[in-house]
Amino acid sequence: LKHPLDCTASEESLERLSKVARIEGFSDEESEEQQGLADLESMNPVNPRVQRYLVAIEYIGTRFSGSQQQAKDRTVVGVLQEAFHKFIGQPVKIFCSSRTDAGVHALSNVCHVDVERISKRKPGEVLPPHEPGVVQRAVNHFLQRKDGDVMVIDVRCVPSNYHARYKAQERTYFYRLLSGSDPLSILEKDRCWHVPEELNLRFMQEACRVLVGSHDFSSFRAAGCQAKSPMRSLDELNITEVPSTPYFPSITERTLSNLNNGDPLACSNQPKSETAGVTTNVGEVEGSTGGDSFGRRRRHRCYVVTARSRGFLYHQVRLIVGALKCVGTGELTVSDVERILEAKTVSAAKPMAPASGLYLARVRYEFP
C-alpha cells in the first residue's frame, strides 16, 4: 500500500488517515481503505523536500493512555511528536504501525514521520535531511529530559510512500505471567500478570495448538473492534517457561558457576523441573544456604506466551491469554477452548488478561 503524508496534505485527508490508523485489525476485506489511501497519494504529490523516517521505539506503557494520540490524555505518539517538534522546530504527524492500549508495553513498536529540515538561522532555507543516527540521538535527548519512559531504538530513511502500518509484514507479541503464591515483587509491578495458582504448562500448550492457524476469532475479539472481518491467521502461538526477570543468581548458584564455569541454572543441586528446554528450581528461595532463608524472596515461575501474526483483532491477544490461564489453572479444558472458538461470540470467552503483561515485541518489514 502506498501512502504519502507531506505538508501539502489537507486537514480532511489527515483526519481520514487518523481514522484509518485507529483500526486495530487488518484483512483483505479492508481493500476499500487501501484504495482510499492510494487515491490520497494521487491527490497529494510527493514533496521532494520531505524525508520520511521509519522509527522504532520502546516504551513502558504504565503511565500512558495508549499509543494513539488523544486530545487530553498522555499518549506515546503525543510524547514522541512533542520531542520531534522540539528537535526540528515545527510540528509533525506520527503514525504507528500498531496500536497499543493503556498499560501495554513495547519492546519495539514502529512508526513513520515526515520531516522537512528547515534552517533555524535562515528561515525558509531547506537543508539536506538529517542522518538517521542524528535523528535518534536528538529525539532521545528530548525524550529523556521528560519522563524517560519512551526511547527511540532505531531510525531508517524510507521512501515517501512507505507506510509503517501497511508495509508491516508481521507482528509479534509477548505476554508475561508470573505464577506463585507469594506477593509480586515491586520490581515486577505493572510488568506482568501475577497468577497465584500453579499453572499446568502442558495443558496450556495443547490449548495453543487449538488456536494456531486461520480461524474466525469472533470469540477473541472485543466489542469495540473496528475490523471488518474476524478472520485472522495466527502463525505462531505458544507458551514457554523462562527464568524470572529480573533474575539474580543465588549464592549457591554463583558458587557452583564459578567452580564449574557452567550455566547457573544448569548446575544448581536443588530439585529441578525441566520444561520447554528451560530448567527451573522449584520453590527455591533466593540465595538460601544451609537452610537460612530469612530475607530471601521466593522465585515465581515465569511463563511467556508468544503470538505472531500479520494483524490482530482488538484485544485478541489478551482474550487468548485469559483463556490459556484458565486452562492452566484447571478452570477450562482444552475442549472448552475449542468450544469457545466455535461459539464465535466474545460472550463465550473468559475475562481477558490485564494490559500490564502484554508487550509488543517486534514489527517485521521487508526492505528493498
Tab-separated table of C-alpha atoms in Angstrom:
chain	number	residue	atom	x	y	z
A	1	LEU	CA	0.000	0.000	0.000
A	2	LYS	CA	1.297	3.418	-0.909
A	3	HIS	CA	0.514	6.362	1.330
A	4	PRO	CA	2.394	9.655	1.434
A	5	LEU	CA	1.974	12.251	4.124
A	6	ASP	CA	3.535	15.639	3.442
A	7	CYS	CA	2.973	19.255	4.255
A	8	THR	CA	0.570	19.702	1.294
A	9	ALA	CA	-1.950	17.192	2.699
A	10	SER	CA	-5.333	18.722	3.548
A	11	GLU	CA	-6.861	18.672	7.013
A	12	GLU	CA	-9.616	16.439	5.655
A	13	SER	CA	-7.037	13.938	4.414
A	14	LEU	CA	-5.248	13.913	7.762
A	15	GLU	CA	-8.500	13.287	9.595
A	16	ARG	CA	-9.273	10.385	7.308
A	17	LEU	CA	-5.818	8.901	7.883
A	18	SER	CA	-6.255	9.288	11.624
A	19	LYS	CA	-9.423	7.232	11.470
A	20	VAL	CA	-7.710	4.544	9.428
A	21	ALA	CA	-4.829	4.416	11.925
A	22	ARG	CA	-7.273	3.605	14.733
A	23	ILE	CA	-8.432	0.411	13.059
A	24	GLU	CA	-6.926	-2.423	15.079
A	25	GLY	CA	-7.157	-5.284	12.611
A	26	PHE	CA	-6.127	-5.885	9.034
A	27	SER	CA	-7.689	-8.147	6.440
A	28	ASP	CA	-8.229	-8.445	2.715
A	29	GLU	CA	-11.723	-7.096	3.232
A	30	GLU	CA	-10.227	-3.716	4.026
A	31	SER	CA	-9.209	-3.196	0.404
A	32	GLU	CA	-11.538	-0.184	0.196
A	33	GLU	CA	-9.450	1.605	2.825
A	34	GLN	CA	-6.287	0.721	0.946
A	35	GLN	CA	-7.772	2.055	-2.275
A	36	GLY	CA	-8.714	5.253	-0.480
A	37	LEU	CA	-5.122	5.715	0.639
A	38	ALA	CA	-3.912	5.106	-2.903
A	39	ASP	CA	-6.340	7.778	-4.114
A	40	LEU	CA	-4.993	10.152	-1.489
A	41	GLU	CA	-1.489	9.624	-2.861
A	42	SER	CA	-2.586	10.644	-6.330
A	43	MET	CA	-4.230	13.782	-4.922
A	44	ASN	CA	-1.147	14.777	-2.934
A	45	PRO	CA	2.066	14.568	-4.946
A	46	VAL	CA	5.305	13.767	-3.161
A	47	ASN	CA	7.141	16.720	-1.663
A	48	PRO	CA	10.816	16.155	-2.601
A	49	ARG	CA	11.978	18.315	0.316
A	50	VAL	CA	10.453	15.947	2.893
A	51	GLN	CA	12.270	12.892	4.240
A	52	ARG	CA	10.237	10.042	5.695
A	53	TYR	CA	11.804	8.158	8.608
A	54	LEU	CA	10.806	4.771	9.960
A	55	VAL	CA	11.291	4.997	13.721
A	56	ALA	CA	11.392	2.024	16.118
A	57	ILE	CA	10.566	2.833	19.732
A	58	GLU	CA	10.379	1.048	23.061
A	59	TYR	CA	8.272	2.231	25.971
A	60	ILE	CA	6.854	1.402	29.369
A	61	GLY	CA	3.108	1.706	28.902
A	62	THR	CA	2.136	2.061	32.562
A	63	ARG	CA	1.581	5.822	32.572
A	64	PHE	CA	0.298	6.120	29.010
A	65	SER	CA	-3.341	6.130	27.915
A	66	GLY	CA	-2.339	4.033	24.926
A	67	SER	CA	-0.178	4.738	21.898
A	68	GLN	CA	-2.592	6.704	19.698
A	69	GLN	CA	-2.800	10.462	20.198
A	70	GLN	CA	-5.688	11.752	22.292
A	71	ALA	CA	-6.878	15.270	22.969
A	72	LYS	CA	-6.218	15.381	26.722
A	73	ASP	CA	-4.534	12.178	27.886
A	74	ARG	CA	-0.817	11.376	27.765
A	75	THR	CA	-0.016	9.005	24.885
A	76	VAL	CA	3.090	7.549	23.259
A	77	VAL	CA	2.505	9.350	19.951
A	78	GLY	CA	1.814	12.620	21.748
A	79	VAL	CA	5.096	12.445	23.673
A	80	LEU	CA	7.039	11.443	20.555
A	81	GLN	CA	5.535	14.249	18.466
A	82	GLU	CA	6.474	16.740	21.165
A	83	ALA	CA	10.092	15.533	21.124
A	84	PHE	CA	10.273	15.763	17.325
A	85	HIS	CA	8.770	19.266	17.464
A	86	LYS	CA	11.495	20.399	19.856
A	87	PHE	CA	14.142	18.811	17.652
A	88	ILE	CA	13.170	20.242	14.266
A	89	GLY	CA	11.271	23.347	15.384
A	90	GLN	CA	7.983	22.536	13.671
A	91	PRO	CA	5.047	20.191	14.344
A	92	VAL	CA	4.969	16.710	12.810
A	93	LYS	CA	2.375	13.975	12.425
A	94	ILE	CA	3.357	10.467	13.521
A	95	PHE	CA	1.634	7.230	12.525
A	96	CYS	CA	2.215	3.969	14.423
A	97	SER	CA	2.325	0.522	12.871
A	98	SER	CA	0.423	-0.988	15.794
A	99	ARG	CA	-1.939	0.421	18.344
A	100	THR	CA	-1.321	-0.480	21.979
A	101	ASP	CA	-3.769	0.165	24.801
A	102	ALA	CA	-3.223	1.868	28.130
A	103	GLY	CA	-0.727	-0.077	30.228
A	104	VAL	CA	0.651	-2.154	27.331
A	105	HIS	CA	4.422	-2.028	26.794
A	106	ALA	CA	6.559	-2.212	23.663
A	107	LEU	CA	9.963	-3.737	23.122
A	108	SER	CA	9.722	-2.431	19.570
A	109	ASN	CA	6.814	-0.554	18.040
A	110	VAL	CA	7.371	1.225	14.736
A	111	CYS	CA	6.043	4.484	13.349
A	112	HIS	CA	6.795	6.800	10.482
A	113	VAL	CA	7.236	10.554	10.418
A	114	ASP	CA	7.861	13.095	7.654
A	115	VAL	CA	10.480	15.754	8.352
A	116	GLU	CA	11.347	18.821	6.301
A	117	ARG	CA	14.632	20.180	7.591
A	118	ILE	CA	14.481	23.976	7.505
A	119	SER	CA	17.337	26.185	8.657
A	120	LYS	CA	16.735	27.857	12.008
A	121	ARG	CA	19.212	30.598	11.179
A	122	LYS	CA	17.787	31.317	7.739
A	123	PRO	CA	14.024	30.631	7.819
A	124	GLY	CA	12.819	29.251	4.514
A	125	GLU	CA	16.151	27.656	3.590
A	126	VAL	CA	15.760	23.886	3.153
A	127	LEU	CA	18.727	21.794	4.275
A	128	PRO	CA	19.666	18.181	3.441
A	129	PRO	CA	17.852	15.599	5.612
A	130	HIS	CA	19.349	14.570	8.932
A	131	GLU	CA	21.157	11.254	9.096
A	132	PRO	CA	19.144	8.563	10.953
A	133	GLY	CA	21.686	8.450	13.780
A	134	VAL	CA	21.336	12.178	14.339
A	135	VAL	CA	17.559	11.861	14.498
A	136	GLN	CA	17.796	9.029	17.039
A	137	ARG	CA	20.211	10.834	19.352
A	138	ALA	CA	18.434	14.184	19.168
A	139	VAL	CA	14.917	12.842	19.765
A	140	ASN	CA	16.141	10.657	22.642
A	141	HIS	CA	17.747	13.731	24.164
A	142	PHE	CA	14.376	15.464	24.404
A	143	LEU	CA	12.564	12.288	25.454
A	144	GLN	CA	14.933	11.652	28.356
A	145	ARG	CA	14.631	15.247	29.569
A	146	LYS	CA	10.984	14.490	30.351
A	147	ASP	CA	9.747	11.263	31.950
A	148	GLY	CA	12.092	8.883	30.136
A	149	ASP	CA	9.557	6.098	29.549
A	150	VAL	CA	9.934	6.209	25.744
A	151	MET	CA	13.141	5.658	23.780
A	152	VAL	CA	13.980	5.571	20.079
A	153	ILE	CA	15.923	2.379	19.388
A	154	ASP	CA	16.350	2.611	15.600
A	155	VAL	CA	15.767	5.016	12.703
A	156	ARG	CA	15.778	4.344	8.979
A	157	CYS	CA	15.220	6.519	5.907
A	158	VAL	CA	12.433	5.145	3.723
A	159	PRO	CA	10.638	6.287	0.545
A	160	SER	CA	7.822	8.783	0.936
A	161	ASN	CA	5.203	6.105	0.189
A	162	TYR	CA	6.448	3.688	2.869
A	163	HIS	CA	3.668	3.399	5.456
A	164	ALA	CA	4.605	1.995	8.872
A	165	ARG	CA	1.251	0.271	9.309
A	166	TYR	CA	0.514	-1.142	5.895
A	167	LYS	CA	4.057	-2.157	4.991
A	168	ALA	CA	4.325	-4.283	8.141
A	169	GLN	CA	4.611	-7.957	7.249
A	170	GLU	CA	4.221	-9.438	10.711
A	171	ARG	CA	3.701	-8.515	14.353
A	172	THR	CA	4.834	-10.435	17.415
A	173	TYR	CA	3.502	-10.013	20.948
A	174	PHE	CA	4.804	-11.425	24.217
A	175	TYR	CA	2.704	-11.888	27.328
A	176	ARG	CA	4.387	-12.497	30.718
A	177	LEU	CA	2.744	-14.402	33.565
A	178	LEU	CA	4.311	-14.978	36.987
A	179	SER	CA	2.905	-17.917	38.941
A	180	GLY	CA	3.302	-18.314	42.697
A	181	SER	CA	1.511	-17.719	45.976
A	182	ASP	CA	3.951	-15.115	47.286
A	183	PRO	CA	3.203	-11.421	46.682
A	184	LEU	CA	4.627	-9.969	43.495
A	185	SER	CA	7.931	-8.130	43.744
A	186	ILE	CA	7.692	-4.370	43.378
A	187	LEU	CA	10.304	-4.723	40.627
A	188	GLU	CA	7.657	-6.554	38.599
A	189	LYS	CA	4.803	-4.168	39.340
A	190	ASP	CA	2.787	-3.366	36.189
A	191	ARG	CA	5.155	-5.531	34.085
A	192	CYS	CA	3.349	-8.896	34.196
A	193	TRP	CA	0.208	-10.759	35.287
A	194	HIS	CA	0.567	-12.345	38.708
A	195	VAL	CA	-1.322	-15.649	38.924
A	196	PRO	CA	-1.255	-17.079	42.478
A	197	GLU	CA	-2.235	-20.595	41.337
A	198	GLU	CA	0.117	-23.131	39.781
A	199	LEU	CA	-0.160	-23.407	36.005
A	200	ASN	CA	-0.194	-26.632	34.012
A	201	LEU	CA	2.137	-25.811	31.143
A	202	ARG	CA	1.357	-28.931	29.101
A	203	PHE	CA	-2.380	-28.241	29.032
A	204	MET	CA	-1.755	-24.623	28.057
A	205	GLN	CA	0.483	-25.722	25.191
A	206	GLU	CA	-2.247	-28.060	23.961
A	207	ALA	CA	-4.736	-25.191	24.030
A	208	CYS	CA	-2.308	-23.088	21.973
A	209	ARG	CA	-2.353	-25.718	19.241
A	210	VAL	CA	-6.139	-25.402	19.024
A	211	LEU	CA	-5.878	-21.702	18.201
A	212	VAL	CA	-2.906	-21.712	15.803
A	213	GLY	CA	-3.832	-21.227	12.143
A	214	SER	CA	-6.620	-19.385	10.331
A	215	HIS	CA	-9.883	-19.070	12.237
A	216	ASP	CA	-12.882	-16.862	12.827
A	217	PHE	CA	-11.717	-15.248	16.076
A	218	SER	CA	-15.026	-13.562	16.927
A	219	SER	CA	-14.838	-15.115	20.401
A	220	PHE	CA	-11.486	-13.411	20.950
A	221	ARG	CA	-12.480	-10.004	19.641
A	222	ALA	CA	-13.545	-7.162	21.939
A	223	ALA	CA	-16.788	-5.324	21.322
A	224	GLY	CA	-15.028	-2.125	20.234
A	225	CYS	CA	-13.130	-3.809	17.372
A	226	GLN	CA	-13.494	-1.898	14.102
A	227	ALA	CA	-12.021	-4.560	11.807
A	228	LYS	CA	-14.441	-5.623	9.093
A	229	SER	CA	-13.570	-9.311	9.276
A	230	PRO	CA	-12.943	-11.538	12.329
A	231	MET	CA	-10.797	-13.888	10.249
A	232	ARG	CA	-7.163	-13.936	11.310
A	233	SER	CA	-4.230	-16.292	10.877
A	234	LEU	CA	-2.119	-16.982	13.948
A	235	ASP	CA	1.229	-18.060	12.518
A	236	GLU	CA	2.562	-18.838	15.995
A	237	LEU	CA	1.029	-19.253	19.426
A	238	ASN	CA	2.986	-20.959	22.167
A	239	ILE	CA	3.861	-20.704	25.826
A	240	THR	CA	7.205	-21.491	27.429
A	241	GLU	CA	8.689	-21.286	30.910
A	242	VAL	CA	11.673	-18.967	31.265
A	243	PRO	CA	13.813	-17.683	34.147
A	244	SER	CA	12.011	-14.952	36.018
A	245	THR	CA	13.149	-11.408	35.301
A	246	PRO	CA	14.865	-9.592	36.870
A	247	TYR	CA	16.981	-12.673	37.538
A	248	PHE	CA	19.826	-12.676	40.042
A	249	PRO	CA	21.684	-15.930	40.765
A	250	SER	CA	21.571	-17.229	44.315
A	251	ILE	CA	24.731	-17.605	46.395
A	252	THR	CA	24.672	-21.362	45.749
A	253	GLU	CA	24.354	-20.865	42.001
A	254	ARG	CA	27.137	-18.292	41.879
A	255	THR	CA	29.476	-20.585	43.808
A	256	LEU	CA	28.759	-23.590	41.580
A	257	SER	CA	29.031	-21.449	38.467
A	258	ASN	CA	32.471	-20.221	39.494
A	259	LEU	CA	33.615	-23.772	40.230
A	260	ASN	CA	32.249	-25.394	37.089
A	261	ASN	CA	32.172	-22.493	34.605
A	262	GLY	CA	28.656	-23.579	33.782
A	263	ASP	CA	25.183	-22.151	33.417
A	264	PRO	CA	23.914	-21.143	36.892
A	265	LEU	CA	20.511	-22.573	36.065
A	266	ALA	CA	22.005	-25.878	34.955
A	267	CYS	CA	24.369	-26.516	37.865
A	268	SER	CA	22.205	-25.943	40.942
A	269	ASN	CA	21.846	-29.030	43.147
A	270	GLN	CA	18.255	-28.166	44.092
A	271	PRO	CA	15.274	-30.234	42.813
A	272	LYS	CA	14.584	-29.206	39.241
A	273	SER	CA	11.762	-29.198	36.745
A	274	GLU	CA	12.607	-29.119	33.054
A	275	THR	CA	10.016	-27.581	30.759
A	276	ALA	CA	10.371	-26.491	27.138
A	277	GLY	CA	14.160	-26.532	27.354
A	278	VAL	CA	14.304	-24.320	30.461
A	279	THR	CA	15.466	-25.655	33.840
A	280	THR	CA	13.917	-24.051	36.915
A	281	ASN	CA	14.484	-24.562	40.609
A	282	VAL	CA	11.095	-25.401	42.084
A	283	GLY	CA	10.309	-23.465	45.267
A	284	GLU	CA	13.891	-22.287	45.728
A	285	VAL	CA	14.492	-19.266	47.918
A	286	GLU	CA	16.833	-16.595	46.544
A	287	GLY	CA	20.311	-17.002	47.992
A	288	SER	CA	19.366	-19.610	50.616
A	289	THR	CA	22.268	-21.577	52.022
A	290	GLY	CA	22.272	-24.004	54.946
A	291	GLY	CA	18.541	-23.517	55.499
A	292	ASP	CA	18.921	-19.789	56.134
A	293	SER	CA	16.095	-18.276	54.110
A	294	PHE	CA	15.421	-15.144	56.149
A	295	GLY	CA	15.151	-12.045	53.958
A	296	ARG	CA	15.206	-14.087	50.751
A	297	ARG	CA	12.410	-13.861	48.217
A	298	ARG	CA	10.926	-16.976	46.677
A	299	ARG	CA	11.030	-17.007	42.919
A	300	HIS	CA	7.845	-17.066	40.919
A	301	ARG	CA	7.638	-19.303	37.888
A	302	CYS	CA	7.666	-17.149	34.776
A	303	TYR	CA	5.785	-18.053	31.588
A	304	VAL	CA	5.805	-16.204	28.279
A	305	VAL	CA	3.087	-16.515	25.656
A	306	THR	CA	4.250	-15.675	22.121
A	307	ALA	CA	1.681	-14.689	19.489
A	308	ARG	CA	2.729	-13.921	15.917
A	309	SER	CA	0.533	-12.814	13.016
A	310	ARG	CA	0.288	-10.182	10.315
A	311	GLY	CA	-2.509	-8.484	12.217
A	312	PHE	CA	-4.566	-8.898	15.372
A	313	LEU	CA	-8.107	-8.063	16.372
A	314	TYR	CA	-8.856	-5.629	19.169
A	315	HIS	CA	-7.839	-7.275	22.492
A	316	GLN	CA	-7.322	-10.610	20.711
A	317	VAL	CA	-4.067	-11.499	22.468
A	318	ARG	CA	-5.328	-10.572	25.927
A	319	LEU	CA	-8.524	-12.584	25.455
A	320	ILE	CA	-6.499	-15.590	24.286
A	321	VAL	CA	-4.150	-15.328	27.270
A	322	GLY	CA	-7.161	-15.114	29.577
A	323	ALA	CA	-8.389	-18.435	28.207
A	324	LEU	CA	-4.923	-20.034	28.388
A	325	LYS	CA	-4.561	-19.020	32.016
A	326	CYS	CA	-7.896	-20.671	32.813
A	327	VAL	CA	-6.676	-23.854	31.125
A	328	GLY	CA	-3.505	-23.698	33.208
A	329	THR	CA	-5.423	-23.397	36.475
A	330	GLY	CA	-7.990	-26.051	35.547
A	331	GLU	CA	-10.969	-23.714	35.151
A	332	LEU	CA	-11.155	-24.687	31.468
A	333	THR	CA	-10.179	-27.745	29.474
A	334	VAL	CA	-8.658	-27.834	26.014
A	335	SER	CA	-12.080	-28.920	24.730
A	336	ASP	CA	-13.591	-25.826	26.320
A	337	VAL	CA	-11.204	-23.661	24.303
A	338	GLU	CA	-12.374	-25.409	21.133
A	339	ARG	CA	-15.977	-24.739	22.172
A	340	ILE	CA	-15.245	-21.050	22.825
A	341	LEU	CA	-13.583	-20.692	19.416
A	342	GLU	CA	-16.543	-22.318	17.652
A	343	ALA	CA	-19.067	-20.179	19.559
A	344	LYS	CA	-17.926	-17.124	17.563
A	345	THR	CA	-19.060	-14.700	20.257
A	346	VAL	CA	-16.951	-12.889	22.819
A	347	SER	CA	-19.563	-13.608	25.481
A	348	ALA	CA	-18.314	-17.223	25.454
A	349	ALA	CA	-14.774	-16.193	26.395
A	350	LYS	CA	-13.306	-15.887	29.858
A	351	PRO	CA	-12.255	-12.436	31.170
A	352	MET	CA	-9.232	-11.135	29.295
A	353	ALA	CA	-5.774	-10.812	30.757
A	354	PRO	CA	-4.722	-7.403	32.148
A	355	ALA	CA	-2.754	-4.998	29.974
A	356	SER	CA	0.284	-4.971	32.274
A	357	GLY	CA	1.710	-8.281	30.990
A	358	LEU	CA	1.456	-7.511	27.271
A	359	TYR	CA	4.474	-6.441	25.194
A	360	LEU	CA	4.599	-5.603	21.507
A	361	ALA	CA	7.844	-7.399	20.747
A	362	ARG	CA	8.524	-6.840	17.071
A	363	VAL	CA	7.103	-5.466	13.827
A	364	ARG	CA	8.758	-7.059	10.807
A	365	TYR	CA	9.284	-5.316	7.456
A	366	GLU	CA	10.759	-6.156	4.097
A	367	PHE	CA	13.052	-3.519	2.652
A	368	PRO	CA	14.145	-3.230	-0.996
